PDB file of C-alpha atoms in Angstrom:
ATOM      1  CA  ILE N   1      13.440   1.078   4.321  1.00  0.00           C
ATOM      2  CA  ALA N   2      12.234   0.939   0.994  1.00  0.00           C
ATOM      3  CA  LEU N   3       8.765   1.450   2.393  1.00  0.00           C
ATOM      4  CA  GLY N   4       9.687   4.365   4.280  1.00  0.00           C
ATOM      5  CA  ILE N   5       8.631   2.717   7.733  1.00  0.00           C
ATOM      6  CA  ASP N   6      12.285   2.927   9.071  1.00  0.00           C
ATOM      7  CA  ASP N   7      15.567   4.661   8.278  1.00  0.00           C
ATOM      8  CA  THR N   8      18.294   2.158   9.429  1.00  0.00           C
ATOM      9  CA  ALA N   9      19.221  -1.081   8.513  1.00  0.00           C
ATOM     10  CA  ASP N  10      19.667  -2.676  12.060  1.00  0.00           C
ATOM     11  CA  GLY N  11      16.996  -5.319  11.728  1.00  0.00           C
ATOM     12  CA  LYS N  12      14.636  -3.533  14.185  1.00  0.00           C
ATOM     13  CA  VAL N  13      11.683  -1.445  13.929  1.00  0.00           C
ATOM     14  CA  LEU N  14       9.855   0.318  16.615  1.00  0.00           C
ATOM     15  CA  THR N  15       6.508  -1.242  17.623  1.00  0.00           C
ATOM     16  CA  SER N  16       5.111   2.540  17.376  1.00  0.00           C
ATOM     17  CA  LYS N  17       6.223   3.186  13.686  1.00  0.00           C
ATOM     18  CA  ILE N  18       4.117   0.008  12.786  1.00  0.00           C
ATOM     19  CA  ASN N  19       1.379  -0.639  14.700  1.00  0.00           C
ATOM     20  CA  THR N  20      -0.923   1.501  12.747  1.00  0.00           C
ATOM     21  CA  ILE N  21       0.138   0.007   9.191  1.00  0.00           C
ATOM     22  CA  LYS N  22      -2.708  -1.508   7.489  1.00  0.00           C
ATOM     23  CA  THR N  23      -1.162  -2.633   4.377  1.00  0.00           C
ATOM     24  CA  LEU N  24       2.259  -4.159   3.797  1.00  0.00           C
ATOM     25  CA  ASP N  25       3.443  -5.750   0.629  1.00  0.00           C
ATOM     26  CA  VAL N  26       6.857  -7.315   0.944  1.00  0.00           C
ATOM     27  CA  SER N  27       6.651  -9.602  -2.034  1.00  0.00           C
ATOM     28  CA  SER N  28       9.635 -10.508  -3.876  1.00  0.00           C
ATOM     29  CA  SER N  29      12.098  -9.255  -1.588  1.00  0.00           C
ATOM     30  CA  SER N  30      14.406 -12.341  -0.851  1.00  0.00           C
ATOM     31  CA  ILE N  31      12.680 -12.580   2.761  1.00  0.00           C
ATOM     32  CA  LYS N  32      13.259 -15.682   4.735  1.00  0.00           C
ATOM     33  CA  ASP N  33      12.172 -14.629   8.201  1.00  0.00           C
ATOM     34  CA  LEU N  34       9.080 -12.596   9.273  1.00  0.00           C
ATOM     35  CA  THR N  35       9.650 -12.616  12.796  1.00  0.00           C
ATOM     36  CA  GLY N  36       8.051  -9.414  14.124  1.00  0.00           C
ATOM     37  CA  ILE N  37       5.167  -9.341  11.705  1.00  0.00           C
ATOM     38  CA  GLN N  38       2.764  -9.951  15.138  1.00  0.00           C
ATOM     39  CA  ASP N  39       3.617  -6.061  15.879  1.00  0.00           C
ATOM     40  CA  PHE N  40       1.715  -5.219  12.961  1.00  0.00           C
ATOM     41  CA  THR N  41      -1.532  -5.229  15.028  1.00  0.00           C
ATOM     42  CA  ALA N  42      -3.748  -2.999  12.773  1.00  0.00           C
ATOM     43  CA  LEU N  43      -2.523  -5.042   9.203  1.00  0.00           C
ATOM     44  CA  THR N  44      -5.674  -6.056   7.425  1.00  0.00           C
ATOM     45  CA  ASP N  45      -3.693  -6.898   4.225  1.00  0.00           C
ATOM     46  CA  LEU N  46      -0.253  -8.635   4.042  1.00  0.00           C
ATOM     47  CA  GLN N  47       1.375  -9.614   0.619  1.00  0.00           C
ATOM     48  CA  CYS N  48       4.395 -11.574   1.462  1.00  0.00           C
ATOM     49  CA  TYR N  49       4.643 -13.887  -1.747  1.00  0.00           C
ATOM     50  CA  SER N  50       7.751 -14.903  -3.699  1.00  0.00           C
ATOM     51  CA  ASN N  51      10.185 -15.043  -0.900  1.00  0.00           C
ATOM     52  CA  ALA N  52      11.997 -17.896   0.825  1.00  0.00           C
ATOM     53  CA  ILE N  53       9.736 -17.645   4.056  1.00  0.00           C
ATOM     54  CA  GLY N  54       9.899 -21.050   6.355  1.00  0.00           C
ATOM     55  CA  THR N  55       7.693 -19.764   8.961  1.00  0.00           C
ATOM     56  CA  LEU N  56       4.784 -17.413   9.545  1.00  0.00           C
ATOM     57  CA  ASP N  57       3.389 -16.367  12.868  1.00  0.00           C
ATOM     58  CA  ILE N  58       0.218 -14.104  11.976  1.00  0.00           C
ATOM     59  CA  SER N  59      -1.386 -15.314  15.323  1.00  0.00           C
ATOM     60  CA  LYS N  60      -1.828 -11.726  16.631  1.00  0.00           C
ATOM     61  CA  ASN N  61      -2.794 -10.147  13.129  1.00  0.00           C
ATOM     62  CA  ILE N  62      -6.187 -10.703  13.919  1.00  0.00           C
ATOM     63  CA  ASN N  63      -7.666  -7.836  11.733  1.00  0.00           C
ATOM     64  CA  LEU N  64      -6.152  -9.647   8.537  1.00  0.00           C
ATOM     65  CA  ILE N  65      -8.716  -9.759   5.705  1.00  0.00           C
ATOM     66  CA  ASN N  66      -6.357 -10.676   2.854  1.00  0.00           C
ATOM     67  CA  LEU N  67      -3.089 -12.893   3.207  1.00  0.00           C
ATOM     68  CA  ASP N  68      -1.016 -13.817   0.229  1.00  0.00           C
ATOM     69  CA  CYS N  69       1.949 -16.043   1.200  1.00  0.00           C
ATOM     70  CA  ASP N  70       2.272 -17.815  -2.165  1.00  0.00           C
ATOM     71  CA  THR N  71       5.459 -19.402  -3.351  1.00  0.00           C
ATOM     72  CA  ASN N  72       7.287 -19.713  -0.068  1.00  0.00           C
ATOM     73  CA  GLN N  73       8.731 -22.562   2.266  1.00  0.00           C
ATOM     74  CA  LEU N  74       5.777 -22.720   4.347  1.00  0.00           C
ATOM     75  CA  SER N  75       5.148 -25.916   5.769  1.00  0.00           C
ATOM     76  CA  ASN N  76       2.702 -24.880   8.467  1.00  0.00           C
ATOM     77  CA  LEU N  77       0.354 -22.016   8.479  1.00  0.00           C
ATOM     78  CA  ASP N  78      -2.274 -21.433  11.419  1.00  0.00           C
ATOM     79  CA  VAL N  79      -4.987 -18.909  10.588  1.00  0.00           C
ATOM     80  CA  ARG N  80      -7.257 -20.256  13.611  1.00  0.00           C
ATOM     81  CA  LYS N  81      -7.129 -16.710  15.059  1.00  0.00           C
ATOM     82  CA  ASN N  82      -7.093 -14.878  11.908  1.00  0.00           C
ATOM     83  CA  THR N  83     -11.215 -15.034  11.722  1.00  0.00           C
ATOM     84  CA  ALA N  84     -11.628 -11.897   9.767  1.00  0.00           C
ATOM     85  CA  LEU N  85      -9.656 -13.368   6.662  1.00  0.00           C
ATOM     86  CA  THR N  86     -12.087 -13.231   3.392  1.00  0.00           C
ATOM     87  CA  ASN N  87      -9.210 -13.904   0.931  1.00  0.00           C
ATOM     88  CA  LEU N  88      -6.444 -16.429   1.717  1.00  0.00           C
ATOM     89  CA  SER N  89      -3.782 -17.250  -0.737  1.00  0.00           C
ATOM     90  CA  ALA N  90      -0.945 -19.854   0.103  1.00  0.00           C
ATOM     91  CA  GLU N  91      -0.169 -21.561  -2.874  1.00  0.00           C
ATOM     92  CA  ARG N  92       3.030 -23.095  -4.041  1.00  0.00           C
ATOM     93  CA  ASN N  93       4.366 -23.943  -0.457  1.00  0.00           C
ATOM     94  CA  LYS N  94       4.923 -27.137   1.478  1.00  0.00           C
ATOM     95  CA  LEU N  95       1.457 -27.317   3.402  1.00  0.00           C
ATOM     96  CA  THR N  96       0.430 -30.747   4.677  1.00  0.00           C
ATOM     97  CA  SER N  97      -2.400 -29.766   6.491  1.00  0.00           C
ATOM     98  CA  LEU N  98      -4.781 -26.240   6.982  1.00  0.00           C
ATOM     99  CA  ASP N  99      -7.416 -25.592   9.344  1.00  0.00           C
ATOM    100  CA  VAL N 100      -9.717 -23.030   8.150  1.00  0.00           C
ATOM    101  CA  SER N 101     -12.323 -24.059  10.368  1.00  0.00           C
ATOM    102  CA  LYS N 102     -12.657 -20.806  12.237  1.00  0.00           C
ATOM    103  CA  ASN N 103     -12.335 -18.734   9.188  1.00  0.00           C
ATOM    104  CA  THR N 104     -15.896 -18.511   8.397  1.00  0.00           C
ATOM    105  CA  SER N 105     -15.898 -15.355   6.448  1.00  0.00           C
ATOM    106  CA  ILE N 106     -13.399 -16.743   3.854  1.00  0.00           C
ATOM    107  CA  ALA N 107     -14.723 -16.548   0.373  1.00  0.00           C
ATOM    108  CA  LYS N 108     -11.361 -17.140  -1.834  1.00  0.00           C
ATOM    109  CA  LEU N 109      -9.266 -19.830  -0.855  1.00  0.00           C
ATOM    110  CA  TYR N 110      -6.131 -20.873  -2.911  1.00  0.00           C
ATOM    111  CA  VAL N 111      -3.774 -23.450  -1.826  1.00  0.00           C
ATOM    112  CA  ASN N 112      -2.574 -24.923  -4.999  1.00  0.00           C
ATOM    113  CA  SER N 113       0.645 -26.885  -4.963  1.00  0.00           C
ATOM    114  CA  ASN N 114       0.970 -28.170  -1.748  1.00  0.00           C
ATOM    115  CA  MET N 115       0.780 -31.645  -0.008  1.00  0.00           C
ATOM    116  CA  LEU N 116      -2.632 -31.529   1.237  1.00  0.00           C
ATOM    117  CA  SER N 117      -4.231 -35.084   1.676  1.00  0.00           C
ATOM    118  CA  SER N 118      -7.503 -33.592   3.350  1.00  0.00           C
ATOM    119  CA  ILE N 119      -9.440 -30.446   4.198  1.00  0.00           C
ATOM    120  CA  ASP N 120     -12.535 -29.454   6.130  1.00  0.00           C
ATOM    121  CA  LEU N 121     -14.184 -26.905   4.776  1.00  0.00           C
ATOM    122  CA  SER N 122     -17.546 -27.507   6.292  1.00  0.00           C
ATOM    123  CA  THR N 123     -17.765 -24.101   8.049  1.00  0.00           C
ATOM    124  CA  ASN N 124     -16.533 -22.427   5.311  1.00  0.00           C
ATOM    125  CA  THR N 125     -19.881 -21.541   4.004  1.00  0.00           C
ATOM    126  CA  ALA N 126     -19.076 -18.110   2.321  1.00  0.00           C
ATOM    127  CA  LEU N 127     -16.613 -20.002  -0.210  1.00  0.00           C
ATOM    128  CA  THR N 128     -17.161 -18.498  -3.739  1.00  0.00           C
ATOM    129  CA  ASN N 129     -13.662 -19.226  -5.161  1.00  0.00           C
ATOM    130  CA  LEU N 130     -11.599 -22.366  -4.054  1.00  0.00           C
ATOM    131  CA  GLU N 131      -8.629 -23.625  -5.696  1.00  0.00           C
ATOM    132  CA  LEU N 132      -6.784 -26.908  -4.532  1.00  0.00           C
ATOM    133  CA  TYR N 133      -5.269 -28.030  -7.637  1.00  0.00           C
ATOM    134  CA  SER N 134      -1.933 -30.018  -7.255  1.00  0.00           C
ATOM    135  CA  ASN N 135      -2.563 -31.696  -4.063  1.00  0.00           C
ATOM    136  CA  SER N 136      -3.158 -35.272  -2.755  1.00  0.00           C
ATOM    137  CA  LEU N 137      -6.713 -34.838  -1.833  1.00  0.00           C
ATOM    138  CA  THR N 138      -8.330 -38.264  -1.828  1.00  0.00           C
ATOM    139  CA  SER N 139     -12.064 -36.888  -0.793  1.00  0.00           C
ATOM    140  CA  LEU N 140     -13.349 -33.806  -0.506  1.00  0.00           C
ATOM    141  CA  ASP N 141     -16.884 -32.803   1.015  1.00  0.00           C
ATOM    142  CA  LEU N 142     -18.357 -29.401  -0.703  1.00  0.00           C
ATOM    143  CA  SER N 143     -21.850 -30.060   0.485  1.00  0.00           C
ATOM    144  CA  LYS N 144     -21.880 -26.996   2.737  1.00  0.00           C
ATOM    145  CA  ASN N 145     -20.442 -24.872  -0.013  1.00  0.00           C
ATOM    146  CA  THR N 146     -23.453 -23.900  -1.788  1.00  0.00           C
ATOM    147  CA  ALA N 147     -21.947 -20.386  -2.772  1.00  0.00           C
ATOM    148  CA  LEU N 148     -19.159 -21.607  -4.940  1.00  0.00           C
ATOM    149  CA  THR N 149     -18.842 -20.342  -8.080  1.00  0.00           C
ATOM    150  CA  THR N 150     -15.550 -21.064  -9.089  1.00  0.00           C
ATOM    151  CA  LEU N 151     -13.674 -24.733  -8.447  1.00  0.00           C
ATOM    152  CA  ASP N 152     -10.366 -26.074  -9.775  1.00  0.00           C
ATOM    153  CA  LEU N 153      -9.397 -29.406  -8.055  1.00  0.00           C
ATOM    154  CA  TYR N 154      -7.419 -30.882 -11.023  1.00  0.00           C
ATOM    155  CA  SER N 155      -4.430 -33.244 -10.269  1.00  0.00           C
ATOM    156  CA  ASN N 156      -5.651 -34.743  -6.905  1.00  0.00           C
ATOM    157  CA  LYS N 157      -6.322 -38.349  -5.984  1.00  0.00           C
ATOM    158  CA  LEU N 158     -10.122 -37.824  -5.984  1.00  0.00           C
ATOM    159  CA  ASN N 159     -12.047 -40.901  -7.529  1.00  0.00           C
ATOM    160  CA  ALA N 160     -15.597 -38.918  -6.858  1.00  0.00           C
ATOM    161  CA  LEU N 161     -17.188 -35.464  -6.121  1.00  0.00           C
ATOM    162  CA  ASP N 162     -20.752 -34.965  -5.333  1.00  0.00           C
ATOM    163  CA  ILE N 163     -21.486 -31.394  -6.159  1.00  0.00           C
ATOM    164  CA  THR N 164     -25.341 -31.697  -6.499  1.00  0.00           C
ATOM    165  CA  ASN N 165     -25.639 -28.572  -3.856  1.00  0.00           C
ATOM    166  CA  ASN N 166     -23.516 -26.712  -5.560  1.00  0.00           C
ATOM    167  CA  THR N 167     -25.793 -25.204  -8.271  1.00  0.00           C
ATOM    168  CA  SER N 168     -23.832 -21.764  -8.665  1.00  0.00           C
ATOM    169  CA  LEU N 169     -20.756 -23.367 -10.309  1.00  0.00           C
TER     170      LEU N 169
END
């Protein structure tokens, strides 16, 4: 209603009113549930940070380029069908795993303050900015991420890190 998409507070919005919307910012709105977000099929930019969202089904939002779902209650985030993503920020959630193997266009990945013990970035060769601090990573292979210019990994359990291929850091 505040965004002018709907005019009644019945918890429902006609698909015909939302299936052409490209940008949606519902950040800091005390939202617990984003059920129905999949009907925003044209969405390229979703900002839903600083809420209390526990699950986020974006499997039908295949046009997403930017996703910012920081500071929620997400324990799982499936972005495998969101192959257009270039920016993903999922900081301060409860993620224990994240599969970004299909997100080969991703340039900026921010997944700080989660519970990740591992992450495979071998297909993410476009990565320029990577922040994975405050996780539980014990190892990390960055040998294929030669475009990296920014890297933050503090507060992990890494004993060694080979950055010899990351000459742009």
